[in-house]
Tab-separated table of C-alpha atoms and ligand atoms in Angstrom:
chain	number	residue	atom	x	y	z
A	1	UNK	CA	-14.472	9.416	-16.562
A	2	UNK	CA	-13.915	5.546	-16.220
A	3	UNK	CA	-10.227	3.973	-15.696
A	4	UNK	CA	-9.409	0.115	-16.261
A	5	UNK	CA	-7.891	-1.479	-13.588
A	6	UNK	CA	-5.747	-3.982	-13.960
A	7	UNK	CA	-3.102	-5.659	-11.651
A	8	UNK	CA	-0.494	-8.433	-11.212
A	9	UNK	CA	1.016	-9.582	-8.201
A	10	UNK	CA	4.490	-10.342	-7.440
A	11	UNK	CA	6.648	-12.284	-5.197
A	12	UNK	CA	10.167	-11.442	-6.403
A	13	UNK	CA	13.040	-13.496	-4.525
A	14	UNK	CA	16.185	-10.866	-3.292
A	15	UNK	CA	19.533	-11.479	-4.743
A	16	UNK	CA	20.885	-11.862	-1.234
A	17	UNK	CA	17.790	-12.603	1.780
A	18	UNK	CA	17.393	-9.106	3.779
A	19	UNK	CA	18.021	-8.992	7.529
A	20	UNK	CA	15.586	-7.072	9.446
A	21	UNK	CA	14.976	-6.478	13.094
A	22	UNK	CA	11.688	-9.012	12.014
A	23	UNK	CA	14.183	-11.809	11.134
A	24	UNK	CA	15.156	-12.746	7.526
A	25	UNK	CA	13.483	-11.343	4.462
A	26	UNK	CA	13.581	-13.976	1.176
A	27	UNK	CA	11.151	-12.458	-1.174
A	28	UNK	CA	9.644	-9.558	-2.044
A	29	UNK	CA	5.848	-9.529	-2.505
A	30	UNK	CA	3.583	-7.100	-3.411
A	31	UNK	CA	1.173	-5.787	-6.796
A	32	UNK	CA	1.546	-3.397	-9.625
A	33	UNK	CA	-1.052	-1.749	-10.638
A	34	UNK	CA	-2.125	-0.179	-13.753
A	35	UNK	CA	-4.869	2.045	-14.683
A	36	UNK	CA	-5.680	3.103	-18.332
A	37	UNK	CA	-7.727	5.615	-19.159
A	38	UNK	CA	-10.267	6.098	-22.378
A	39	UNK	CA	-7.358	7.790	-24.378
A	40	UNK	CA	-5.404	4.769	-23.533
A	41	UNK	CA	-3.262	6.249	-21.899
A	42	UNK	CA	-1.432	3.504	-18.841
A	43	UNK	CA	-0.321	4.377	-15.679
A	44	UNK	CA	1.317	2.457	-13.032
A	45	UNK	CA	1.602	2.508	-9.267
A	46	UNK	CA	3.200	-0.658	-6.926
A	47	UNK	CA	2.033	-1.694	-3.934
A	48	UNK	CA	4.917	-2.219	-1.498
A	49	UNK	CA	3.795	-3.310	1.894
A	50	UNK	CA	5.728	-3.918	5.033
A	51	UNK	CA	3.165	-5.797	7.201
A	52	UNK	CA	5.520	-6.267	10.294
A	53	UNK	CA	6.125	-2.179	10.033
A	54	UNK	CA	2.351	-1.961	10.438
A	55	UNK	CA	0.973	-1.637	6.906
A	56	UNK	CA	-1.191	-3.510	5.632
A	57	UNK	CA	-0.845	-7.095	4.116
A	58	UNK	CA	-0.912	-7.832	0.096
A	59	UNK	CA	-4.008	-10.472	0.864
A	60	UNK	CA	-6.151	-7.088	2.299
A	61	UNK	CA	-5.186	-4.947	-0.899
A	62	UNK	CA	-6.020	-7.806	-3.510
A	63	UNK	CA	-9.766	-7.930	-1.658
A	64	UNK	CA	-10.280	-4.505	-1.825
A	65	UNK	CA	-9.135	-4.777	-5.622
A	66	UNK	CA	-11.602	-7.167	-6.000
A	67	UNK	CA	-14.024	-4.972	-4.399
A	68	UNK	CA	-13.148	-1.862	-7.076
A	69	UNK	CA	-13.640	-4.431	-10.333
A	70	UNK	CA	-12.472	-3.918	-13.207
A	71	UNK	CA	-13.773	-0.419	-14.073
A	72	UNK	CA	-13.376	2.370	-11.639
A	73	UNK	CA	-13.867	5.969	-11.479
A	74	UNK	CA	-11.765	8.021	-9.352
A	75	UNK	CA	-14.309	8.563	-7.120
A	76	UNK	CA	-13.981	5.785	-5.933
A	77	UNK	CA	-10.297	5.463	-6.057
A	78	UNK	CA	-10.563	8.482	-3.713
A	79	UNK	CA	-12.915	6.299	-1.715
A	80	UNK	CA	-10.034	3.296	-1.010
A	81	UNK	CA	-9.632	3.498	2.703
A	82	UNK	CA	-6.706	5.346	4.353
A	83	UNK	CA	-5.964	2.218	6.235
A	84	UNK	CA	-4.879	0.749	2.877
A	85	UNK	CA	-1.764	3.691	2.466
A	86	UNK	CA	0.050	1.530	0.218
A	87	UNK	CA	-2.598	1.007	-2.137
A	88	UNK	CA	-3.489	4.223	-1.729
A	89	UNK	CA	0.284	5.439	-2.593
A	90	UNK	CA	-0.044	2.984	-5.823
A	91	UNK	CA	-3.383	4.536	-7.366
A	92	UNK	CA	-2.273	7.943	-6.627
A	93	UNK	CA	1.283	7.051	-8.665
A	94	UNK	CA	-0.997	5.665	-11.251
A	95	UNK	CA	-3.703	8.131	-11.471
A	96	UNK	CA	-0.882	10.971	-11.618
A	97	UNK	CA	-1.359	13.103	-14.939
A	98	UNK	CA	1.598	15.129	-14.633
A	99	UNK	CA	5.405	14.240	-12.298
A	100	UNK	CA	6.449	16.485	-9.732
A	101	UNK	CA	8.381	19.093	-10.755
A	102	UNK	CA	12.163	18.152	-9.850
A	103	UNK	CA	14.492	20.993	-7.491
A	104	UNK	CA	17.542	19.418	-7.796
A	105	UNK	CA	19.289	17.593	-10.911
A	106	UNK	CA	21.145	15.481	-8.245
A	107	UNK	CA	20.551	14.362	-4.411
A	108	UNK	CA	23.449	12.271	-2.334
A	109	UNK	CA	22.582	8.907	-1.274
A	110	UNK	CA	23.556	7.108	1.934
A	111	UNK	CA	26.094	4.115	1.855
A	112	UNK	CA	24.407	0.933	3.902
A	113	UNK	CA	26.875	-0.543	6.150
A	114	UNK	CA	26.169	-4.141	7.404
A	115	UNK	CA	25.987	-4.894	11.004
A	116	UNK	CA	28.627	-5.511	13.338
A	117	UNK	CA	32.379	-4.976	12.876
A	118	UNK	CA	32.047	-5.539	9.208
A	119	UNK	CA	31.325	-2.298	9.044
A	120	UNK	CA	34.828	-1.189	9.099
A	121	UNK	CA	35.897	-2.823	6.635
A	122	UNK	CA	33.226	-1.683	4.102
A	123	UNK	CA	34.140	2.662	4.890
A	124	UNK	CA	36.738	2.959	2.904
A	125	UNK	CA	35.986	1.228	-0.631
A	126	UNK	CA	32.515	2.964	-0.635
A	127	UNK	CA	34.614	6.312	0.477
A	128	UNK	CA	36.617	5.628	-2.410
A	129	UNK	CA	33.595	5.575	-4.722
A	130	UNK	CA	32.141	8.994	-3.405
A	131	UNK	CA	29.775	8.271	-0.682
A	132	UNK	CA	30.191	10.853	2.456
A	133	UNK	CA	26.870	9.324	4.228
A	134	UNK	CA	27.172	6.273	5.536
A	135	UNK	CA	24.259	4.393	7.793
A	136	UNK	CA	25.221	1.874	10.130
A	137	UNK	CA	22.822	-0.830	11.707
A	138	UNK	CA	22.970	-1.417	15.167
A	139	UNK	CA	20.750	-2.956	17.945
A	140	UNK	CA	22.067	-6.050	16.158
A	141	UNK	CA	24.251	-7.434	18.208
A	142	UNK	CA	25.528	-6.692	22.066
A	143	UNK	CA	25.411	-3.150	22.966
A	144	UNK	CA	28.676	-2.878	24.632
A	145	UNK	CA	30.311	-4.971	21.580
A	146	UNK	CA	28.794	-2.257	19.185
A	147	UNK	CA	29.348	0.812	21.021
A	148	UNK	CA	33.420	0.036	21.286
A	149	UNK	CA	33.330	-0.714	17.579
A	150	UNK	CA	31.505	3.412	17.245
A	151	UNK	CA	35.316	4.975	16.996
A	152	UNK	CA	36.778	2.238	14.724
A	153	UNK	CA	33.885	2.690	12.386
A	154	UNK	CA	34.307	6.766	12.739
A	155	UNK	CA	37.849	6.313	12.100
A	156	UNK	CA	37.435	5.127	8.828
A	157	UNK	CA	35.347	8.085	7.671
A	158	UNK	CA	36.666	10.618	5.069
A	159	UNK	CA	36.779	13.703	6.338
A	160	UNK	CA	33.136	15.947	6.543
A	161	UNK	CA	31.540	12.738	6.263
A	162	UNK	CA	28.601	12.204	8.423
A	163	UNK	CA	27.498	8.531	10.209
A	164	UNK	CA	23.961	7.664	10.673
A	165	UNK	CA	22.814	5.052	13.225
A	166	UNK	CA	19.824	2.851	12.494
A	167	UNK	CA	18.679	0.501	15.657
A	168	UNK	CA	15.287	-0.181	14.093
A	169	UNK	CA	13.400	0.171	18.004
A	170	UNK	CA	16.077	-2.378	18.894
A	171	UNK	CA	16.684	-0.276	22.989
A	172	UNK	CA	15.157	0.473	25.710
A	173	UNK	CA	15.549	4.547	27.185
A	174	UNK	CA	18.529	3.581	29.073
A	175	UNK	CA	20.194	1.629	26.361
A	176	UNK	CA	19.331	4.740	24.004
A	177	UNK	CA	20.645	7.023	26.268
A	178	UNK	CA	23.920	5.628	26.507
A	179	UNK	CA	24.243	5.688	22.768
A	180	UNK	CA	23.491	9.019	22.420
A	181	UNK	CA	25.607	10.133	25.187
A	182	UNK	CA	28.648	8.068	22.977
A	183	UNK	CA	27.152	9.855	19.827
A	184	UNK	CA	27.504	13.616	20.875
A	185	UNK	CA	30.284	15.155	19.619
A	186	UNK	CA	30.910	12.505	17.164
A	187	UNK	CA	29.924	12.775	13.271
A	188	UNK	CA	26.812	11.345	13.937
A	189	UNK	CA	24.209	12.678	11.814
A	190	UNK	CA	21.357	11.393	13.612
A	191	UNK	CA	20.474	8.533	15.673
A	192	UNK	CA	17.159	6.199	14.213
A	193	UNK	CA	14.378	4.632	15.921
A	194	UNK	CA	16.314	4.158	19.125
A	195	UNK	CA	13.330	2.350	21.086
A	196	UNK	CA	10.817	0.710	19.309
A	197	UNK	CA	7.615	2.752	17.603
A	198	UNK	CA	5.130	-0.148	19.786
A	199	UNK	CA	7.486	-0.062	23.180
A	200	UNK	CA	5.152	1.696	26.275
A	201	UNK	CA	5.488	5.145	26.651
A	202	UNK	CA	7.469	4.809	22.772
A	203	UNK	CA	6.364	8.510	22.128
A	204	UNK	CA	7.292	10.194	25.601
A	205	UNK	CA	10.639	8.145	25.402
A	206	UNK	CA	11.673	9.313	21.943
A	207	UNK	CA	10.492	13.306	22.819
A	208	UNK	CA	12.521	12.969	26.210
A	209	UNK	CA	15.557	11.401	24.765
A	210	UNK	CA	15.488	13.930	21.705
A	211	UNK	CA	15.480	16.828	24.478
A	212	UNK	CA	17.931	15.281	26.679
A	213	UNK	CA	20.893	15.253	23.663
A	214	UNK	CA	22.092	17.179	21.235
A	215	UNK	CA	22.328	14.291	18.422
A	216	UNK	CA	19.206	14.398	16.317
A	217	UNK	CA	16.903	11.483	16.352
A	218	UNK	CA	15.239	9.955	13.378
A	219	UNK	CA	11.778	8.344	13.438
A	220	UNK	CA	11.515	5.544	10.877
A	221	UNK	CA	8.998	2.750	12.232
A	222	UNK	CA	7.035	5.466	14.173
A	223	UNK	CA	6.122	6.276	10.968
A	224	UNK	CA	3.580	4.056	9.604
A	225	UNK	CA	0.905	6.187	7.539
A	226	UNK	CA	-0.020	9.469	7.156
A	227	UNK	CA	-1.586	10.151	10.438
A	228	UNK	CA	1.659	9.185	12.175
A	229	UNK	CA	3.268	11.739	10.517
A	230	UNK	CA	0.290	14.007	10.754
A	231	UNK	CA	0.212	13.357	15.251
A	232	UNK	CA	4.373	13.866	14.877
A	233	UNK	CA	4.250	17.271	13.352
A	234	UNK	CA	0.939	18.163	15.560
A	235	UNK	CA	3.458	17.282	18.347
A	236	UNK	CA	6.045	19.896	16.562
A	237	UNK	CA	8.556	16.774	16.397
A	238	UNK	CA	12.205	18.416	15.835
A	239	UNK	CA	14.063	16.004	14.798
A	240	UNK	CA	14.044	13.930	11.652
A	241	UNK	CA	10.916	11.951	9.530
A	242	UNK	CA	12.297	9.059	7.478
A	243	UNK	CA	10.026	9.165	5.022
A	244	UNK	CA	8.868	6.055	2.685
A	245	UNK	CA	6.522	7.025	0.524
A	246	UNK	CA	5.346	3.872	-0.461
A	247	UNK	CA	3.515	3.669	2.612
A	248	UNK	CA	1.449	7.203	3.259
A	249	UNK	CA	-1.095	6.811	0.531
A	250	UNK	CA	-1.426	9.615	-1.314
A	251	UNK	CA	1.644	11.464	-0.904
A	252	UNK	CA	1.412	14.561	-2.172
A	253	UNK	CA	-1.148	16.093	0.601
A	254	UNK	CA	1.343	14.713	2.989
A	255	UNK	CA	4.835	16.189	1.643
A	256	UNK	CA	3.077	19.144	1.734
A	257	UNK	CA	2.230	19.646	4.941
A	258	UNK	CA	5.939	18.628	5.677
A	259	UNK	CA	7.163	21.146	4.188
A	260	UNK	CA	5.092	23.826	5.543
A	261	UNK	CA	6.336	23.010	8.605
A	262	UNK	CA	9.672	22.998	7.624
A	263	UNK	CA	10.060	19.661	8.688
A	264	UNK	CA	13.580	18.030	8.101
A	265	UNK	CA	13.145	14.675	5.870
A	266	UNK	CA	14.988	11.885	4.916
A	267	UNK	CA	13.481	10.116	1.892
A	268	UNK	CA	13.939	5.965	1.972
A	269	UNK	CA	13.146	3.053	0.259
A	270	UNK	CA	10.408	0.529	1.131
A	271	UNK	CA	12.366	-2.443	-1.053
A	272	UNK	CA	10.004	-1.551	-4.020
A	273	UNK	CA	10.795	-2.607	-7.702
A	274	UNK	CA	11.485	0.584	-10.026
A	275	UNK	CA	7.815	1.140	-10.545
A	276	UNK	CA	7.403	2.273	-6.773
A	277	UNK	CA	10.820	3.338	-6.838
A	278	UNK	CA	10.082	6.004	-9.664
A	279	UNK	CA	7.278	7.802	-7.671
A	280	UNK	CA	9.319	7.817	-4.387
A	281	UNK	CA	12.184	9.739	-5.840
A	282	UNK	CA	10.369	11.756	-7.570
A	283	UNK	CA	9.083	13.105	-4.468
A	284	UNK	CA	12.155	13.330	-2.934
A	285	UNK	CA	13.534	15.083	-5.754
A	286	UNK	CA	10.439	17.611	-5.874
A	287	UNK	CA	11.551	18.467	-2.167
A	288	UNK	CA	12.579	21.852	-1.888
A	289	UNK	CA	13.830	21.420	2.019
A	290	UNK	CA	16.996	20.767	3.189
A	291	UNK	CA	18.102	18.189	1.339
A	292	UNK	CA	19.348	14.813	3.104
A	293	UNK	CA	21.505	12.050	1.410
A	294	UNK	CA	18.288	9.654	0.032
A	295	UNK	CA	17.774	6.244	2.023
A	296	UNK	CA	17.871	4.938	-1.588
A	297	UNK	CA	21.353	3.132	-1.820
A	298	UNK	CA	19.283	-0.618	-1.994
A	299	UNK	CA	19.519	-1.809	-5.438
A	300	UNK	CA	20.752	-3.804	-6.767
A	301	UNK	CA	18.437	-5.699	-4.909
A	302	UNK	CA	16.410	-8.492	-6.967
A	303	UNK	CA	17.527	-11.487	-8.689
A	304	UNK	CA	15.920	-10.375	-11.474
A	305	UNK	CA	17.344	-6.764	-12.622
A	306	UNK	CA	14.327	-5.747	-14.172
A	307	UNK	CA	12.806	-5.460	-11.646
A	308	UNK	CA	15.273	-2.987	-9.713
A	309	UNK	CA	15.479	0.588	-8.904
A	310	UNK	CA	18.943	2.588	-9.650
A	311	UNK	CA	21.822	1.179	-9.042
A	312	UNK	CA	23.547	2.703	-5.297
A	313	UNK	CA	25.887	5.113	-6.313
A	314	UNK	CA	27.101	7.990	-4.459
A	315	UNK	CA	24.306	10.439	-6.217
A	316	UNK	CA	21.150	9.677	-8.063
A	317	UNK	CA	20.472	11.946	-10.980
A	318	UNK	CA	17.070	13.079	-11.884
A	319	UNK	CA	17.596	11.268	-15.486
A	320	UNK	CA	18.163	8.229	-13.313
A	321	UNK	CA	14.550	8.382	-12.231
A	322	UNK	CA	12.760	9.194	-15.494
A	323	UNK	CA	14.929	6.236	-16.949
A	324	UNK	CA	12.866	3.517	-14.913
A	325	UNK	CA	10.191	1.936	-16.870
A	326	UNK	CA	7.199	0.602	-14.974
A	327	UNK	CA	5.805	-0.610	-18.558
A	328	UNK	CA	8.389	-3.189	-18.390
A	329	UNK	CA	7.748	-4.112	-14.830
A	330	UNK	CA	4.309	-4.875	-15.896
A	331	UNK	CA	5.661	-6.779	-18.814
A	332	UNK	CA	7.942	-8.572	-17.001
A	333	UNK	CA	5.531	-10.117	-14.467
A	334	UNK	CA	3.302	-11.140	-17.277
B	401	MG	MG1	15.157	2.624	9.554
């Protein structure tokens, strides 16, 4: 069997720049690819790297591309280099002849707070709509600042609702331990990438710091590819995998081996339009674990809506996800 491979690239600018603990994000770029086969039949896959999370850069996946050509079997699709897990992730979407079959007909997503006391302000309206998990950034600004803002922005939670912490690797152990200590006994669902994935000793740290307190810890940047996830679960990590799926190449193998060992999981975006955005949640909505409100709540997110995933909402329906079209994706970048 032969396969036609096309692909456009994209550089899409974000309604509003992104902050990251890299500084600020402007635009979006990245490739969709599509494969047809000899029944015609077109299938799509986006490649959504994150270079400063580790991945690697669009540049390296148009080469190897170029490499491929324009007719490809999937031998050698299999053959694309795991180091390429984004491209990977995109073939596999593309090559996929049947979706993953959906357990739930709804999943909860999480409300993104912005950084800093503004925060408070933003609880209740998004309470209002229906969110009960909200995710705070912090690491952002000074430490002691942030943690005396921790019970003004718990104060404003509806009740059962649940506070996640994301410091995107921005402590050191001691700084992470004293945010933890604050966290237990709050509603704080978990505590993410306290100390940076790249910091010395990273791993020891984050295993020492997840025995030393009862709040769970979430590893986001840790995870890079499918062998970091792979070395965390050899390691019998206990706490929680933040999982993009955009980046572990071929995800399937992956979620798999997740779930047989019962690993908890919360599934997040990697800022992909809706054609990445389509096979993420399907995976997460495939996931029969215990399901976690979806890092998902990021569109709208482009200038141009076409482009976008679903809209943030307090729950994403399944008919949410088979509504995105990657055909007009491709169209659109034409
Ligand atoms: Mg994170």
């Amino acid at each position: 069997m032969r396969l036609r491979l096309n692909y456009r690239r994209y550089a899409l600018p974000f309604r509003a720049p992104v902050r990251t603990a890299h500084g600020v994000w402007a635009e979006r770029t990245g490739l969709i690819v599509r494969l047809d086969n000899e029944a015609g039949r077109a299938g799509y896959g986006e490649v959504s790297p994150i270079p400063w999370f580790g991945t690697e850069t669009v540049e390296e996946t148009e080469a190897a591309l170029g490499l491929l050509g324009e007719w490809v079997t999937p031998e050698q699709l299999a053959a694309v280099p795991a180091k390429l897990g984004c491209l990977r992730f995109a073939l596999a979407s593309a090559c996929a002849e049947k979706q993953p079959v959906p357990s739930s007909a709804y999943l909860a997503v999480a409300a993104l707070l912005p950084a800093g006391r503004a925060a408070v302000t933003q609880i209740a309206p998004n309470a209002e709509l229906g969110f009960r998990t909200f995710k705070w950034k912090v690491g952002v600004g000074d430490i002691a600042d942030e943690l005396s803002l921790l019970d003004d922005v718990i104060g404003e939670l509806p009740s059962g609702a649940k506070l996640r912490l994301d410091a995107n690797g921005a402590w050191d152990r001691r700084q992470a331990a004293r945010w933890l200590d604050r966290a237990a006994e709050r509603p704080v669902e978990f505590i993410e990438q306290p100390v940076a994935a790249d910091s010395r000793g990273a791993e020891d740290v984050l295993r020492g710091l997840a025995g030393d307190f009862p709040t769970p810890l979430a590893l986001d940047e840790s995870l890079v590819g499918a062998s970091d996830v792979d070395r965390w679960l050899a390691a019998d990590w206990r706490g929680i995998f933040v999982i993009k799926a955009a980046l572990l190449g071929d995800p399937a193998p992956v979620v798999a081996r997740l779930a047989a060992a019962k690993a908890d999981v919360v599934f997040s975006s990697a800022l992909e339009t809706a054609v990445g955005a389509r096979a993420a949640l399907q995976i997460a909505f495939a996931w029969t674990g215990k399901p976690r409100a979806l890092g998902f709540g990021v569109w709208p997110l482009f200038a141009q809506g076409v482009f976008d995933g679903p809209f943030s909402s307090p729950f994403i329906r399944t008919e949410d996800v088979e509504r995105l079209n990657p055909e007009a994706v491709w169209t659109a970048l034409n």
